[in-house]
GROMACS .gro file of C-alpha atoms in nm:
model
  244
    1UNK     CA    1   0.734   0.001  -1.405
    2UNK     CA    2   0.609   0.337  -1.593
    3UNK     CA    3   0.327   0.544  -1.482
    4UNK     CA    4   0.083   0.397  -1.754
    5UNK     CA    5   0.161   0.025  -1.636
    6UNK     CA    6   0.044   0.185  -1.265
    7UNK     CA    7  -0.264   0.348  -1.410
    8UNK     CA    8  -0.346  -0.007  -1.577
    9UNK     CA    9  -0.307  -0.195  -1.265
   10UNK     CA   10  -0.526   0.117  -1.048
   11UNK     CA   11  -0.790   0.055  -1.325
   12UNK     CA   12  -0.829  -0.319  -1.255
   13UNK     CA   13  -0.788  -0.309  -0.884
   14UNK     CA   14  -1.038  -0.099  -0.816
   15UNK     CA   15  -1.299  -0.244  -1.019
   16UNK     CA   16  -1.218  -0.614  -0.850
   17UNK     CA   17  -1.213  -0.428  -0.497
   18UNK     CA   18  -1.559  -0.296  -0.616
   19UNK     CA   19  -1.710  -0.632  -0.705
   20UNK     CA   20  -1.595  -0.799  -0.434
   21UNK     CA   21  -1.710  -0.546  -0.199
   22UNK     CA   22  -2.052  -0.560  -0.361
   23UNK     CA   23  -2.062  -0.950  -0.348
   24UNK     CA   24  -1.972  -0.922   0.043
   25UNK     CA   25  -2.205  -0.626   0.147
   26UNK     CA   26  -2.158  -0.345   0.310
   27UNK     CA   27  -2.174  -0.528   0.662
   28UNK     CA   28  -1.934  -0.779   0.612
   29UNK     CA   29  -1.665  -0.801   0.838
   30UNK     CA   30  -1.300  -0.758   0.667
   31UNK     CA   31  -1.095  -1.028   0.825
   32UNK     CA   32  -0.738  -0.862   0.713
   33UNK     CA   33  -0.848  -0.516   0.919
   34UNK     CA   34  -1.037  -0.679   1.197
   35UNK     CA   35  -1.167  -0.313   1.307
   36UNK     CA   36  -1.370  -0.288   0.997
   37UNK     CA   37  -1.684  -0.374   0.780
   38UNK     CA   38  -1.709  -0.325   0.426
   39UNK     CA   39  -1.861   0.002   0.446
   40UNK     CA   40  -1.558   0.122   0.636
   41UNK     CA   41  -1.314  -0.026   0.384
   42UNK     CA   42  -1.531   0.174   0.077
   43UNK     CA   43  -1.561   0.484   0.254
   44UNK     CA   44  -1.190   0.489   0.342
   45UNK     CA   45  -1.055   0.402  -0.004
   46UNK     CA   46  -1.298   0.617  -0.187
   47UNK     CA   47  -1.167   0.896   0.029
   48UNK     CA   48  -0.818   0.825  -0.051
   49UNK     CA   49  -0.906   0.813  -0.441
   50UNK     CA   50  -1.084   1.151  -0.427
   51UNK     CA   51  -0.807   1.307  -0.177
   52UNK     CA   52  -0.515   1.185  -0.445
   53UNK     CA   53  -0.706   1.323  -0.751
   54UNK     CA   54  -0.776   1.677  -0.606
   55UNK     CA   55  -0.365   1.703  -0.623
   56UNK     CA   56  -0.296   1.591  -0.970
   57UNK     CA   57  -0.661   1.804  -1.109
   58UNK     CA   58  -0.617   2.094  -0.882
   59UNK     CA   59  -0.272   2.155  -0.861
   60UNK     CA   60  -0.215   2.165  -0.472
   61UNK     CA   61   0.164   2.219  -0.425
   62UNK     CA   62   0.141   2.210  -0.026
   63UNK     CA   63  -0.092   1.910   0.190
   64UNK     CA   64  -0.419   1.926   0.119
   65UNK     CA   65  -0.645   1.788   0.371
   66UNK     CA   66  -0.917   1.490   0.233
   67UNK     CA   67  -1.275   1.570   0.208
   68UNK     CA   68  -1.408   1.318   0.486
   69UNK     CA   69  -1.565   1.008   0.470
   70UNK     CA   70  -1.946   1.013   0.347
   71UNK     CA   71  -2.248   0.913   0.502
   72UNK     CA   72  -2.342   0.656   0.265
   73UNK     CA   73  -2.416   0.293   0.269
   74UNK     CA   74  -2.517   0.013   0.058
   75UNK     CA   75  -2.561   0.052  -0.339
   76UNK     CA   76  -2.529   0.417  -0.305
   77UNK     CA   77  -2.177   0.383  -0.141
   78UNK     CA   78  -2.064   0.078  -0.409
   79UNK     CA   79  -2.138   0.353  -0.669
   80UNK     CA   80  -2.007   0.649  -0.469
   81UNK     CA   81  -1.663   0.442  -0.480
   82UNK     CA   82  -1.660   0.356  -0.866
   83UNK     CA   83  -1.713   0.720  -0.932
   84UNK     CA   84  -1.444   0.851  -0.749
   85UNK     CA   85  -1.197   0.560  -0.841
   86UNK     CA   86  -1.324   0.620  -1.225
   87UNK     CA   87  -1.223   0.982  -1.159
   88UNK     CA   88  -0.885   0.926  -1.047
   89UNK     CA   89  -0.798   0.665  -1.316
   90UNK     CA   90  -0.894   0.936  -1.542
   91UNK     CA   91  -0.750   1.196  -1.416
   92UNK     CA   92  -0.417   1.009  -1.404
   93UNK     CA   93  -0.431   0.888  -1.754
   94UNK     CA   94  -0.502   1.244  -1.882
   95UNK     CA   95  -0.254   1.453  -1.657
   96UNK     CA   96   0.046   1.634  -1.860
   97UNK     CA   97   0.385   1.431  -1.735
   98UNK     CA   98   0.527   1.739  -1.580
   99UNK     CA   99   0.215   1.804  -1.375
  100UNK     CA  100   0.321   2.001  -1.043
  101UNK     CA  101   0.156   1.889  -0.733
  102UNK     CA  102   0.220   1.771  -0.375
  103UNK     CA  103   0.381   1.434  -0.297
  104UNK     CA  104   0.519   1.242  -0.014
  105UNK     CA  105   0.780   1.008  -0.145
  106UNK     CA  106   1.048   0.999  -0.343
  107UNK     CA  107   0.961   0.976  -0.698
  108UNK     CA  108   1.050   1.090  -1.061
  109UNK     CA  109   0.761   1.288  -1.079
  110UNK     CA  110   0.449   1.387  -0.872
  111UNK     CA  111   0.264   1.203  -1.123
  112UNK     CA  112   0.462   0.910  -1.122
  113UNK     CA  113   0.434   0.911  -0.750
  114UNK     CA  114   0.040   0.945  -0.754
  115UNK     CA  115   0.005   0.629  -1.014
  116UNK     CA  116   0.216   0.408  -0.811
  117UNK     CA  117   0.093   0.534  -0.466
  118UNK     CA  118  -0.292   0.457  -0.562
  119UNK     CA  119  -0.227   0.134  -0.745
  120UNK     CA  120  -0.072   0.011  -0.443
  121UNK     CA  121  -0.308   0.152  -0.195
  122UNK     CA  122  -0.597   0.001  -0.421
  123UNK     CA  123  -0.437  -0.341  -0.452
  124UNK     CA  124  -0.394  -0.397  -0.089
  125UNK     CA  125  -0.752  -0.278  -0.013
  126UNK     CA  126  -0.885  -0.525  -0.285
  127UNK     CA  127  -0.709  -0.848  -0.096
  128UNK     CA  128  -0.930  -0.657   0.224
  129UNK     CA  129  -1.224  -0.666   0.024
  130UNK     CA  130  -1.185  -1.030  -0.122
  131UNK     CA  131  -1.117  -1.120   0.218
  132UNK     CA  132  -1.412  -1.011   0.336
  133UNK     CA  133  -1.607  -1.197   0.041
  134UNK     CA  134  -1.422  -1.512   0.077
  135UNK     CA  135  -1.303  -1.764  -0.219
  136UNK     CA  136  -0.976  -1.732  -0.386
  137UNK     CA  137  -0.806  -1.355  -0.421
  138UNK     CA  138  -0.684  -1.239  -0.770
  139UNK     CA  139  -0.295  -1.292  -0.797
  140UNK     CA  140  -0.106  -1.002  -0.773
  141UNK     CA  141   0.180  -0.993  -1.019
  142UNK     CA  142   0.533  -1.079  -0.856
  143UNK     CA  143   0.710  -0.760  -1.043
  144UNK     CA  144   0.446  -0.535  -0.905
  145UNK     CA  145   0.430  -0.704  -0.570
  146UNK     CA  146   0.812  -0.638  -0.573
  147UNK     CA  147   0.769  -0.280  -0.646
  148UNK     CA  148   0.551  -0.232  -0.361
  149UNK     CA  149   0.763  -0.419  -0.103
  150UNK     CA  150   1.036  -0.135  -0.262
  151UNK     CA  151   0.782   0.145  -0.183
  152UNK     CA  152   0.710   0.030   0.178
  153UNK     CA  153   1.085  -0.048   0.290
  154UNK     CA  154   1.229   0.218   0.118
  155UNK     CA  155   0.978   0.468   0.109
  156UNK     CA  156   0.732   0.468   0.349
  157UNK     CA  157   0.952   0.326   0.639
  158UNK     CA  158   1.275   0.554   0.574
  159UNK     CA  159   1.060   0.837   0.682
  160UNK     CA  160   1.096   0.950   1.042
  161UNK     CA  161   0.743   0.831   1.157
  162UNK     CA  162   0.839   0.458   1.108
  163UNK     CA  163   0.806   0.311   1.446
  164UNK     CA  164   1.016  -0.002   1.346
  165UNK     CA  165   1.314   0.055   1.611
  166UNK     CA  166   1.550  -0.161   1.789
  167UNK     CA  167   1.716  -0.061   2.094
  168UNK     CA  168   2.009  -0.252   1.967
  169UNK     CA  169   2.146  -0.263   1.585
  170UNK     CA  170   1.983  -0.559   1.418
  171UNK     CA  171   1.942  -0.674   1.030
  172UNK     CA  172   1.642  -0.742   0.870
  173UNK     CA  173   1.640  -0.964   0.556
  174UNK     CA  174   1.346  -0.975   0.273
  175UNK     CA  175   1.399  -1.185  -0.012
  176UNK     CA  176   1.132  -1.258  -0.261
  177UNK     CA  177   1.198  -1.600  -0.428
  178UNK     CA  178   1.012  -1.580  -0.753
  179UNK     CA  179   1.161  -1.252  -0.854
  180UNK     CA  180   1.515  -1.146  -0.991
  181UNK     CA  181   1.688  -0.929  -0.778
  182UNK     CA  182   1.433  -0.877  -0.516
  183UNK     CA  183   1.614  -0.891  -0.193
  184UNK     CA  184   1.654  -0.616   0.019
  185UNK     CA  185   1.857  -0.542   0.349
  186UNK     CA  186   1.720  -0.347   0.649
  187UNK     CA  187   1.911  -0.221   0.919
  188UNK     CA  188   1.683  -0.132   1.241
  189UNK     CA  189   1.847   0.076   1.503
  190UNK     CA  190   1.672   0.377   1.698
  191UNK     CA  191   1.673   0.564   1.418
  192UNK     CA  192   1.408   0.489   1.080
  193UNK     CA  193   1.507   0.170   0.919
  194UNK     CA  194   1.728   0.197   0.649
  195UNK     CA  195   1.692  -0.036   0.385
  196UNK     CA  196   1.863  -0.124   0.062
  197UNK     CA  197   1.865  -0.318  -0.235
  198UNK     CA  198   2.079  -0.633  -0.237
  199UNK     CA  199   2.181  -0.919  -0.045
  200UNK     CA  200   2.441  -0.721   0.172
  201UNK     CA  201   2.597  -0.901   0.454
  202UNK     CA  202   2.496  -1.109   0.736
  203UNK     CA  203   2.107  -1.075   0.867
  204UNK     CA  204   1.975  -1.167   1.204
  205UNK     CA  205   1.648  -1.271   1.051
  206UNK     CA  206   1.514  -1.326   0.697
  207UNK     CA  207   1.182  -1.345   0.576
  208UNK     CA  208   1.114  -1.498   0.216
  209UNK     CA  209   0.884  -1.654   0.007
  210UNK     CA  210   0.688  -1.539  -0.338
  211UNK     CA  211   0.673  -1.164  -0.392
  212UNK     CA  212   0.321  -1.155  -0.382
  213UNK     CA  213   0.278  -1.313  -0.046
  214UNK     CA  214   0.577  -1.108   0.088
  215UNK     CA  215   0.403  -0.789  -0.011
  216UNK     CA  216   0.062  -0.890   0.156
  217UNK     CA  217   0.242  -1.022   0.473
  218UNK     CA  218   0.451  -0.669   0.508
  219UNK     CA  219   0.148  -0.479   0.490
  220UNK     CA  220   0.016  -0.706   0.774
  221UNK     CA  221  -0.252  -0.880   0.563
  222UNK     CA  222  -0.100  -1.236   0.578
  223UNK     CA  223   0.168  -1.424   0.781
  224UNK     CA  224   0.493  -1.410   0.648
  225UNK     CA  225   0.562  -1.724   0.396
  226UNK     CA  226   0.894  -1.807   0.597
  227UNK     CA  227   1.099  -1.692   0.861
  228UNK     CA  228   1.425  -1.786   0.951
  229UNK     CA  229   1.680  -1.641   1.205
  230UNK     CA  230   1.576  -1.444   1.503
  231UNK     CA  231   1.158  -1.413   1.483
  232UNK     CA  232   1.137  -1.173   1.700
  233UNK     CA  233   1.241  -0.935   1.437
  234UNK     CA  234   0.942  -1.062   1.234
  235UNK     CA  235   0.749  -1.008   1.576
  236UNK     CA  236   0.865  -0.646   1.594
  237UNK     CA  237   0.764  -0.562   1.225
  238UNK     CA  238   0.407  -0.691   1.302
  239UNK     CA  239   0.403  -0.462   1.602
  240UNK     CA  240   0.524  -0.152   1.477
  241UNK     CA  241   0.526  -0.110   1.107
  242UNK     CA  242   0.164  -0.023   1.048
  243UNK     CA  243   0.111   0.281   0.820
  244UNK     CA  244  -0.166   0.539   0.958
   0.00000   0.00000   0.00000
């Protein structure tokens, strides 16, 4: 997927998030994030949008702290979220391809990183908002979901801060059943998980299902569609994989 595609998805997902949050109301509980209410979701995601915008718009080439959470609620909070989301989309759409700024996962360029990361950040939190509202959530395209699985397994969990560790070497397979070539082999040990694309060797446990369902399950929003083999590895993922 290219940068323009990610920016388009970010644009759509932020609008869906805001609409779902508005319908649910700021005080509604968020079932997929049990410690949050909708106001917490809007404050967090709006803060992240502004934080990301600053790197691209202001050209920070080293880590720069976020601006904190706003003391807003209700309609004012929704408007604040929409404003920040709009600025992020417009900033990414207008940025030159060679913009130089800080980023934290492997990517072809800083702009490609921020467009991809914010599209996925916003999609997962859109699902959170829809869980608070109730009803049928909007679909996630299989190719985008597969990209998100790849970012999570080969990006986030390749870092030293991943807590998904095993005292003995184990192998976890992740298989999207509705997307070509969307299979990952994740080698677990006392080091950070080592994930590669492909069906490589025997696995102790396999997590399988449609890409959209796997994507949300790996982000600990929904149950795994299907688990075969040693279910303790699925439980290990649930216990240790949260990204903070």
